[in-house]
Amino acid sequence: MARIVRFHETGGPEVLRIEEMPPSPPGAGEVRIAVKAIGLNRAESLFRQGMYLESPTLPSRLGYEASGTVEAVGAGVTRFKVGDRVSTIPAFPMGRYGVYGDSVIVPSGAVAAFPGNLSFEEGASIWMAYLTAYGALVEHGSLRKGHRVLITAASSSVGHSAIQIVRAAGGVPIATTRKPEKARELLQGGADHVIVTGKEDIAARVMEITEGHGADLIFDAVAGPSIEALAAAAAREATIFVYGLLSMKPTPFPLAAALQKGLSLRGYTLFEIVSDPERMERARRYIFDGLTSGTLWPVIDRIFRPLESIVDAHRYLESNQQNGKIVVTV
């Protein structure tokens, strides 16, 4: 019997249940994976609460990222064979193909090899974070040497990925965090500057750091009222990418600053990348090469063991204490 995690009602972490089900054979174009590790994402917390871009059909699976070995392949799958070390890319409906479990099925297009120098725990920690940061900063933002990049809520796995990508391009990563104790970790992780938002004025500090130029790119996970401060911190003709909604409050459009500076403000998700084969191939090659060379490295905050710890892991996810990825080993 395979163990999977499902929920029968939306709510807090306690609604998650481990259930046993007979393993199913993969259908045409699908791959079945014996899961070794699961990477947690904020999207799964929102999905569990019924607050995500995709609504669950109850009872529902959940989970975007896992790593393990191929157990079986469906008709038409030629890129993978039984025994291959693989990880999953967030490129499927979570309620249908959720990967929280010890044996899961996903579309073959959402399966990727990961570098042999990475552990299974690291393999479950790469695609959501690096694809999200790469798509905004490199694919859409045309990140280049010298760009000053402001990264909010930077202690998340996506934030750490963005810091690494900016450094790799020769840019200047400026990280923000609400918690002073996270500042040192962000500096050790590659940030050139850290702004503690509870103690410092974002716009004033960015202008001080950039000698009045402002941030060329802003990568924001928070949204809400703080968007006004980000607009004030922006350089002329800067782009603000909003990829998250940690604030959960209405987000005003900073019209005055946008008119004065010619700003662009856009919503963004990694689905813009994974739904386009050419973009996805560029992203996959960039991330794989970066992980192989060591230019990119997954930052893991804490590993929970075993699958039965999934509720505690979700509680920790929602505590906002983490600095990097939360992983559950099966």
mmCIF file of C-alpha atoms in Angstrom:
data_model
loop_
_atom_site.group_PDB
_atom_site.id
_atom_site.type_symbol
_atom_site.label_atom_id
_atom_site.label_comp_id
_atom_site.label_asym_id
_atom_site.label_seq_id
_atom_site.Cartn_x
_atom_site.Cartn_y
_atom_site.Cartn_z
ATOM 1 C CA MET A 1 0.000 0.000 0.000
ATOM 2 C CA ALA A 2 1.143 3.538 -0.736
ATOM 3 C CA ARG A 3 0.844 6.283 1.853
ATOM 4 C CA ILE A 4 -0.409 9.647 0.624
ATOM 5 C CA VAL A 5 -1.324 12.884 2.369
ATOM 6 C CA ARG A 6 -4.807 14.267 1.723
ATOM 7 C CA PHE A 7 -7.227 16.664 3.361
ATOM 8 C CA HIS A 8 -11.019 16.319 3.477
ATOM 9 C CA GLU A 9 -11.724 19.884 4.559
ATOM 10 C CA THR A 10 -9.860 23.154 4.257
ATOM 11 C CA GLY A 11 -8.225 24.561 7.344
ATOM 12 C CA GLY A 12 -5.057 24.510 9.414
ATOM 13 C CA PRO A 13 -2.241 21.942 9.353
ATOM 14 C CA GLU A 14 -4.307 19.552 11.470
ATOM 15 C CA VAL A 15 -6.607 18.750 8.494
ATOM 16 C CA LEU A 16 -3.786 16.815 6.811
ATOM 17 C CA ARG A 17 -4.170 13.043 6.997
ATOM 18 C CA ILE A 18 -1.971 10.152 5.946
ATOM 19 C CA GLU A 19 -4.036 7.552 4.097
ATOM 20 C CA GLU A 20 -3.143 4.198 2.563
ATOM 21 C CA MET A 21 -4.119 3.448 -1.018
ATOM 22 C CA PRO A 22 -3.110 0.776 -3.524
ATOM 23 C CA PRO A 23 -0.409 2.153 -5.832
ATOM 24 C CA SER A 24 -1.781 2.903 -9.290
ATOM 25 C CA PRO A 25 0.019 2.207 -12.549
ATOM 26 C CA PRO A 26 1.075 5.371 -14.371
ATOM 27 C CA GLY A 27 -1.080 6.302 -17.329
ATOM 28 C CA ALA A 28 0.141 7.334 -20.763
ATOM 29 C CA GLY A 29 2.697 10.105 -20.424
ATOM 30 C CA GLU A 30 3.006 9.662 -16.658
ATOM 31 C CA VAL A 31 5.759 8.569 -14.268
ATOM 32 C CA ARG A 32 5.435 6.906 -10.859
ATOM 33 C CA ILE A 33 8.066 7.942 -8.337
ATOM 34 C CA ALA A 34 9.166 6.288 -5.090
ATOM 35 C CA VAL A 35 9.493 9.452 -3.030
ATOM 36 C CA LYS A 36 12.498 10.026 -0.774
ATOM 37 C CA ALA A 37 11.959 13.683 0.175
ATOM 38 C CA ILE A 38 9.296 16.384 -0.119
ATOM 39 C CA GLY A 39 9.944 20.128 -0.321
ATOM 40 C CA LEU A 40 7.345 22.381 1.309
ATOM 41 C CA ASN A 41 6.091 25.603 -0.254
ATOM 42 C CA ARG A 42 3.856 28.450 0.853
ATOM 43 C CA ALA A 43 1.565 27.593 -2.059
ATOM 44 C CA GLU A 44 0.638 24.310 -0.357
ATOM 45 C CA SER A 45 -0.325 26.068 2.862
ATOM 46 C CA LEU A 46 -2.592 28.420 0.910
ATOM 47 C CA PHE A 47 -4.027 25.517 -1.107
ATOM 48 C CA ARG A 48 -4.790 23.591 2.096
ATOM 49 C CA GLN A 49 -6.673 26.637 3.380
ATOM 50 C CA GLY A 50 -8.615 27.114 0.136
ATOM 51 C CA MET A 51 -6.834 30.419 -0.558
ATOM 52 C CA TYR A 52 -4.578 29.494 -3.496
ATOM 53 C CA LEU A 53 -4.843 30.221 -7.233
ATOM 54 C CA GLU A 54 -6.154 26.663 -7.647
ATOM 55 C CA SER A 55 -9.105 25.499 -5.521
ATOM 56 C CA PRO A 56 -9.067 21.977 -4.015
ATOM 57 C CA THR A 57 -11.704 19.397 -4.859
ATOM 58 C CA LEU A 58 -12.155 17.487 -1.615
ATOM 59 C CA PRO A 59 -10.717 15.128 -0.628
ATOM 60 C CA SER A 60 -7.581 16.531 -2.159
ATOM 61 C CA ARG A 61 -3.931 15.711 -2.498
ATOM 62 C CA LEU A 62 -1.335 18.468 -2.275
ATOM 63 C CA GLY A 63 2.329 19.150 -2.891
ATOM 64 C CA TYR A 64 4.444 20.389 -5.804
ATOM 65 C CA GLU A 65 7.995 19.229 -5.069
ATOM 66 C CA ALA A 66 9.424 15.791 -4.372
ATOM 67 C CA SER A 67 12.511 13.794 -5.215
ATOM 68 C CA GLY A 68 13.045 10.062 -5.453
ATOM 69 C CA THR A 69 13.544 7.269 -7.951
ATOM 70 C CA VAL A 70 11.409 6.208 -10.885
ATOM 71 C CA GLU A 71 9.264 3.163 -10.049
ATOM 72 C CA ALA A 72 7.350 2.826 -13.324
ATOM 73 C CA VAL A 73 6.689 4.719 -16.542
ATOM 74 C CA GLY A 74 3.534 4.936 -18.601
ATOM 75 C CA ALA A 75 3.077 4.460 -22.330
ATOM 76 C CA GLY A 76 5.002 6.911 -24.462
ATOM 77 C CA VAL A 77 7.520 7.902 -21.782
ATOM 78 C CA THR A 78 11.045 7.510 -23.145
ATOM 79 C CA ARG A 79 13.081 10.118 -21.217
ATOM 80 C CA PHE A 80 13.107 8.130 -17.965
ATOM 81 C CA LYS A 81 13.603 4.553 -16.877
ATOM 82 C CA VAL A 82 13.077 2.646 -13.648
ATOM 83 C CA GLY A 83 15.722 3.588 -11.067
ATOM 84 C CA ASP A 84 16.470 7.110 -12.361
ATOM 85 C CA ARG A 85 16.975 9.783 -9.681
ATOM 86 C CA VAL A 86 14.435 12.503 -10.397
ATOM 87 C CA SER A 87 12.624 15.471 -8.917
ATOM 88 C CA THR A 88 9.302 17.093 -9.737
ATOM 89 C CA ILE A 89 8.698 20.494 -11.306
ATOM 90 C CA PRO A 90 5.580 22.483 -10.263
ATOM 91 C CA ALA A 91 3.857 22.037 -13.624
ATOM 92 C CA PHE A 92 0.629 20.187 -12.823
ATOM 93 C CA PRO A 93 -2.701 20.639 -11.010
ATOM 94 C CA MET A 94 -1.795 20.122 -7.347
ATOM 95 C CA GLY A 95 -5.134 18.622 -6.363
ATOM 96 C CA ARG A 96 -4.793 15.896 -8.981
ATOM 97 C CA TYR A 97 -1.078 15.131 -8.834
ATOM 98 C CA GLY A 98 -0.027 16.243 -5.349
ATOM 99 C CA VAL A 99 3.297 14.690 -4.364
ATOM 100 C CA TYR A 100 2.947 14.415 -0.579
ATOM 101 C CA GLY A 101 3.312 10.655 -0.220
ATOM 102 C CA ASP A 102 5.743 7.784 -0.616
ATOM 103 C CA SER A 103 4.584 6.700 -4.088
ATOM 104 C CA VAL A 104 3.185 9.349 -6.443
ATOM 105 C CA ILE A 105 2.327 9.782 -10.107
ATOM 106 C CA VAL A 106 3.062 12.946 -12.091
ATOM 107 C CA PRO A 107 3.097 13.896 -15.795
ATOM 108 C CA SER A 108 6.448 13.107 -17.388
ATOM 109 C CA GLY A 109 6.796 16.735 -18.458
ATOM 110 C CA ALA A 110 6.948 17.680 -14.774
ATOM 111 C CA VAL A 111 9.818 15.282 -14.054
ATOM 112 C CA ALA A 112 13.466 16.286 -14.234
ATOM 113 C CA ALA A 113 16.819 14.813 -13.389
ATOM 114 C CA PHE A 114 18.809 16.734 -10.819
ATOM 115 C CA PRO A 115 22.596 16.936 -10.504
ATOM 116 C CA GLY A 116 24.306 13.938 -8.936
ATOM 117 C CA ASN A 117 26.135 16.159 -6.466
ATOM 118 C CA LEU A 118 22.822 16.893 -4.705
ATOM 119 C CA SER A 119 21.141 14.767 -2.046
ATOM 120 C CA PHE A 120 17.478 13.772 -2.295
ATOM 121 C CA GLU A 121 16.684 16.455 0.287
ATOM 122 C CA GLU A 122 18.381 19.051 -1.909
ATOM 123 C CA GLY A 123 16.732 17.612 -5.005
ATOM 124 C CA ALA A 124 13.328 18.348 -3.460
ATOM 125 C CA SER A 125 14.365 21.952 -2.821
ATOM 126 C CA ILE A 126 15.223 23.387 -6.216
ATOM 127 C CA TRP A 127 12.534 23.857 -8.849
ATOM 128 C CA MET A 128 9.910 26.045 -7.163
ATOM 129 C CA ALA A 129 12.504 28.390 -5.713
ATOM 130 C CA TYR A 130 14.878 28.708 -8.655
ATOM 131 C CA LEU A 131 12.211 28.770 -11.357
ATOM 132 C CA THR A 132 10.326 31.510 -9.536
ATOM 133 C CA ALA A 133 13.418 33.683 -9.136
ATOM 134 C CA TYR A 134 14.862 32.920 -12.587
ATOM 135 C CA GLY A 135 11.646 33.662 -14.450
ATOM 136 C CA ALA A 136 11.155 37.100 -12.963
ATOM 137 C CA LEU A 137 14.748 38.277 -12.778
ATOM 138 C CA VAL A 138 16.414 36.683 -15.805
ATOM 139 C CA GLU A 139 13.678 35.809 -18.296
ATOM 140 C CA HIS A 140 11.485 38.880 -17.782
ATOM 141 C CA GLY A 141 13.719 41.288 -15.875
ATOM 142 C CA SER A 142 16.787 40.983 -18.141
ATOM 143 C CA LEU A 143 19.030 40.946 -15.062
ATOM 144 C CA ARG A 144 22.550 42.093 -15.825
ATOM 145 C CA LYS A 145 25.796 43.096 -14.168
ATOM 146 C CA GLY A 146 25.441 46.128 -11.917
ATOM 147 C CA HIS A 147 21.685 45.871 -11.459
ATOM 148 C CA ARG A 148 20.586 46.735 -7.934
ATOM 149 C CA VAL A 149 17.919 44.201 -6.970
ATOM 150 C CA LEU A 150 15.680 44.535 -3.911
ATOM 151 C CA ILE A 151 14.451 41.150 -2.627
ATOM 152 C CA THR A 152 11.725 41.174 0.030
ATOM 153 C CA ALA A 153 11.045 38.378 2.543
ATOM 154 C CA ALA A 154 14.470 37.160 1.493
ATOM 155 C CA SER A 155 14.875 34.385 4.068
ATOM 156 C CA SER A 156 12.501 32.122 2.101
ATOM 157 C CA SER A 157 13.898 29.508 -0.260
ATOM 158 C CA VAL A 158 12.812 31.724 -3.185
ATOM 159 C CA GLY A 159 14.549 34.696 -1.596
ATOM 160 C CA HIS A 160 17.813 32.787 -1.178
ATOM 161 C CA SER A 161 17.564 31.616 -4.791
ATOM 162 C CA ALA A 162 17.089 35.195 -5.954
ATOM 163 C CA ILE A 163 20.136 36.350 -3.987
ATOM 164 C CA GLN A 164 22.274 33.663 -5.629
ATOM 165 C CA ILE A 165 20.970 34.445 -9.126
ATOM 166 C CA VAL A 166 21.645 38.166 -8.711
ATOM 167 C CA ARG A 167 25.185 37.468 -7.475
ATOM 168 C CA ALA A 168 25.809 35.097 -10.377
ATOM 169 C CA ALA A 169 24.866 37.877 -12.804
ATOM 170 C CA GLY A 170 27.162 40.385 -11.122
ATOM 171 C CA GLY A 171 24.282 42.360 -9.632
ATOM 172 C CA VAL A 172 23.837 43.794 -6.149
ATOM 173 C CA PRO A 173 21.346 41.802 -4.037
ATOM 174 C CA ILE A 174 19.626 43.885 -1.339
ATOM 175 C CA ALA A 175 17.607 41.664 0.989
ATOM 176 C CA THR A 176 14.864 42.554 3.432
ATOM 177 C CA THR A 177 13.661 40.706 6.503
ATOM 178 C CA ARG A 178 11.378 41.528 9.418
ATOM 179 C CA LYS A 179 13.556 39.685 11.904
ATOM 180 C CA PRO A 180 16.979 41.078 12.933
ATOM 181 C CA GLU A 181 18.285 37.591 13.771
ATOM 182 C CA LYS A 182 17.992 36.615 10.105
ATOM 183 C CA ALA A 183 20.220 39.426 8.846
ATOM 184 C CA ARG A 184 23.510 37.603 9.474
ATOM 185 C CA GLU A 185 22.246 34.455 7.723
ATOM 186 C CA LEU A 186 21.234 36.479 4.678
ATOM 187 C CA LEU A 187 24.634 38.148 4.512
ATOM 188 C CA GLN A 188 26.301 34.744 4.799
ATOM 189 C CA GLY A 189 23.989 33.543 2.015
ATOM 190 C CA GLY A 190 25.298 36.183 -0.381
ATOM 191 C CA ALA A 191 23.258 39.353 0.156
ATOM 192 C CA ASP A 192 25.373 42.494 -0.182
ATOM 193 C CA HIS A 193 23.025 44.424 2.089
ATOM 194 C CA VAL A 194 20.185 43.524 4.462
ATOM 195 C CA ILE A 195 17.394 45.887 5.508
ATOM 196 C CA VAL A 196 15.499 44.994 8.693
ATOM 197 C CA THR A 197 12.071 46.359 7.868
ATOM 198 C CA GLY A 198 10.874 46.663 11.465
ATOM 199 C CA LYS A 199 13.728 49.044 12.286
ATOM 200 C CA GLU A 200 14.670 50.713 9.009
ATOM 201 C CA ASP A 201 12.887 52.686 6.300
ATOM 202 C CA ILE A 202 13.108 50.622 3.112
ATOM 203 C CA ALA A 203 13.110 53.506 0.645
ATOM 204 C CA ALA A 204 15.611 55.581 2.604
ATOM 205 C CA ARG A 205 18.006 52.640 3.037
ATOM 206 C CA VAL A 206 17.799 51.602 -0.615
ATOM 207 C CA MET A 207 18.553 55.137 -1.731
ATOM 208 C CA GLU A 208 21.466 55.288 0.707
ATOM 209 C CA ILE A 209 22.843 51.932 -0.477
ATOM 210 C CA THR A 210 22.472 52.800 -4.171
ATOM 211 C CA GLU A 211 23.686 56.426 -3.782
ATOM 212 C CA GLY A 212 20.329 57.804 -4.857
ATOM 213 C CA HIS A 213 19.838 55.531 -7.877
ATOM 214 C CA GLY A 214 17.194 53.183 -6.424
ATOM 215 C CA ALA A 215 16.508 49.513 -7.161
ATOM 216 C CA ASP A 216 16.463 48.540 -10.838
ATOM 217 C CA LEU A 217 14.443 45.386 -10.126
ATOM 218 C CA ILE A 218 12.237 44.616 -7.138
ATOM 219 C CA PHE A 219 11.243 41.036 -6.369
ATOM 220 C CA ASP A 220 8.395 41.121 -3.879
ATOM 221 C CA ALA A 221 6.705 38.290 -1.991
ATOM 222 C CA VAL A 222 4.649 40.486 0.330
ATOM 223 C CA ALA A 223 2.415 42.896 -1.638
ATOM 224 C CA GLY A 224 -0.165 44.823 0.418
ATOM 225 C CA PRO A 225 0.419 48.396 1.649
ATOM 226 C CA SER A 226 4.220 48.028 1.555
ATOM 227 C CA ILE A 227 4.087 48.346 -2.244
ATOM 228 C CA GLU A 228 4.125 52.138 -1.762
ATOM 229 C CA ALA A 229 7.506 51.944 -0.006
ATOM 230 C CA LEU A 230 8.868 49.677 -2.727
ATOM 231 C CA ALA A 231 7.813 52.159 -5.396
ATOM 232 C CA ALA A 232 9.587 54.889 -3.462
ATOM 233 C CA ALA A 233 12.715 52.704 -3.396
ATOM 234 C CA ALA A 234 12.614 52.002 -7.136
ATOM 235 C CA ALA A 235 14.899 53.487 -9.745
ATOM 236 C CA ARG A 236 13.552 55.228 -12.835
ATOM 237 C CA GLU A 237 11.915 52.733 -15.236
ATOM 238 C CA ALA A 238 12.305 49.938 -12.690
ATOM 239 C CA THR A 239 10.100 46.857 -12.662
ATOM 240 C CA ILE A 240 8.411 45.566 -9.514
ATOM 241 C CA PHE A 241 7.606 41.848 -9.723
ATOM 242 C CA VAL A 242 4.966 40.774 -7.203
ATOM 243 C CA TYR A 243 5.026 36.996 -6.873
ATOM 244 C CA GLY A 244 3.469 36.470 -3.443
ATOM 245 C CA LEU A 245 0.831 37.810 -1.100
ATOM 246 C CA LEU A 246 2.217 37.343 2.379
ATOM 247 C CA SER A 247 0.492 40.526 3.511
ATOM 248 C CA MET A 248 -3.029 39.309 2.592
ATOM 249 C CA LYS A 249 -4.103 42.976 2.621
ATOM 250 C CA PRO A 250 -5.255 44.997 -0.407
ATOM 251 C CA THR A 251 -2.409 46.152 -2.626
ATOM 252 C CA PRO A 252 -2.703 49.790 -3.769
ATOM 253 C CA PHE A 253 -1.296 50.864 -7.107
ATOM 254 C CA PRO A 254 1.444 53.481 -6.440
ATOM 255 C CA LEU A 255 0.255 55.806 -9.173
ATOM 256 C CA ALA A 256 2.225 58.910 -8.259
ATOM 257 C CA ALA A 257 5.571 57.097 -8.119
ATOM 258 C CA ALA A 258 4.710 55.080 -11.237
ATOM 259 C CA LEU A 259 4.050 58.261 -13.204
ATOM 260 C CA GLN A 260 7.081 60.095 -11.862
ATOM 261 C CA LYS A 261 9.496 57.228 -12.498
ATOM 262 C CA GLY A 262 7.893 55.316 -15.364
ATOM 263 C CA LEU A 263 7.582 52.198 -13.204
ATOM 264 C CA SER A 264 6.215 48.819 -14.257
ATOM 265 C CA LEU A 265 4.398 46.727 -11.658
ATOM 266 C CA ARG A 266 3.338 43.221 -12.627
ATOM 267 C CA GLY A 267 2.072 40.063 -11.058
ATOM 268 C CA TYR A 268 4.180 37.003 -11.768
ATOM 269 C CA THR A 269 4.189 33.258 -11.104
ATOM 270 C CA LEU A 270 6.516 30.524 -12.292
ATOM 271 C CA PHE A 271 3.662 29.113 -14.389
ATOM 272 C CA GLU A 272 4.625 31.701 -17.014
ATOM 273 C CA ILE A 273 7.835 29.687 -17.373
ATOM 274 C CA VAL A 274 6.696 26.082 -16.974
ATOM 275 C CA SER A 275 3.817 26.534 -19.462
ATOM 276 C CA ASP A 276 6.179 27.665 -22.239
ATOM 277 C CA PRO A 277 8.497 24.875 -23.512
ATOM 278 C CA GLU A 278 11.209 27.230 -24.792
ATOM 279 C CA ARG A 279 11.314 29.282 -21.587
ATOM 280 C CA MET A 280 11.236 26.119 -19.520
ATOM 281 C CA GLU A 281 14.161 24.599 -21.359
ATOM 282 C CA ARG A 282 16.237 27.757 -20.897
ATOM 283 C CA ALA A 283 15.357 27.802 -17.196
ATOM 284 C CA ARG A 284 16.062 24.101 -16.703
ATOM 285 C CA ARG A 285 19.476 24.398 -18.342
ATOM 286 C CA TYR A 286 20.357 27.523 -16.334
ATOM 287 C CA ILE A 287 19.376 25.945 -13.017
ATOM 288 C CA PHE A 288 20.938 22.540 -13.706
ATOM 289 C CA ASP A 289 24.227 24.121 -14.795
ATOM 290 C CA GLY A 290 24.253 26.468 -11.801
ATOM 291 C CA LEU A 291 23.649 23.640 -9.357
ATOM 292 C CA THR A 292 26.317 21.498 -11.011
ATOM 293 C CA SER A 293 28.940 24.243 -10.912
ATOM 294 C CA GLY A 294 28.091 25.358 -7.387
ATOM 295 C CA THR A 295 27.037 28.852 -8.456
ATOM 296 C CA LEU A 296 23.620 27.911 -7.098
ATOM 297 C CA TRP A 297 23.134 25.836 -3.965
ATOM 298 C CA PRO A 298 19.869 24.878 -2.217
ATOM 299 C CA VAL A 299 19.510 26.366 1.257
ATOM 300 C CA ILE A 300 17.701 23.964 3.602
ATOM 301 C CA ASP A 301 16.521 25.252 6.953
ATOM 302 C CA ARG A 302 15.157 22.095 8.574
ATOM 303 C CA ILE A 303 14.417 18.463 7.720
ATOM 304 C CA PHE A 304 11.427 16.716 9.317
ATOM 305 C CA ARG A 305 11.309 12.911 9.563
ATOM 306 C CA PRO A 306 9.271 10.797 8.713
ATOM 307 C CA LEU A 307 6.107 11.446 6.637
ATOM 308 C CA GLU A 308 4.066 11.406 9.852
ATOM 309 C CA SER A 309 5.704 14.727 10.771
ATOM 310 C CA ILE A 310 3.886 16.516 7.918
ATOM 311 C CA VAL A 311 1.499 18.362 10.255
ATOM 312 C CA ASP A 312 4.365 19.656 12.398
ATOM 313 C CA ALA A 313 6.245 20.649 9.257
ATOM 314 C CA HIS A 314 3.259 22.697 8.046
ATOM 315 C CA ARG A 315 2.974 24.374 11.432
ATOM 316 C CA TYR A 316 6.644 25.313 11.204
ATOM 317 C CA LEU A 317 6.119 26.584 7.635
ATOM 318 C CA GLU A 318 3.434 28.950 8.895
ATOM 319 C CA SER A 319 5.549 30.150 11.841
ATOM 320 C CA ASN A 320 7.792 32.122 9.442
ATOM 321 C CA GLN A 321 10.840 31.113 11.475
ATOM 322 C CA GLN A 322 12.599 29.348 8.613
ATOM 323 C CA ASN A 323 15.655 30.520 6.737
ATOM 324 C CA GLY A 324 15.518 28.494 3.530
ATOM 325 C CA LYS A 325 13.621 25.358 2.551
ATOM 326 C CA ILE A 326 11.647 23.029 4.792
ATOM 327 C CA VAL A 327 11.942 19.374 3.767
ATOM 328 C CA VAL A 328 10.120 16.225 4.916
ATOM 329 C CA THR A 329 11.807 12.872 4.321
ATOM 330 C CA VAL A 330 9.589 9.880 3.693
#
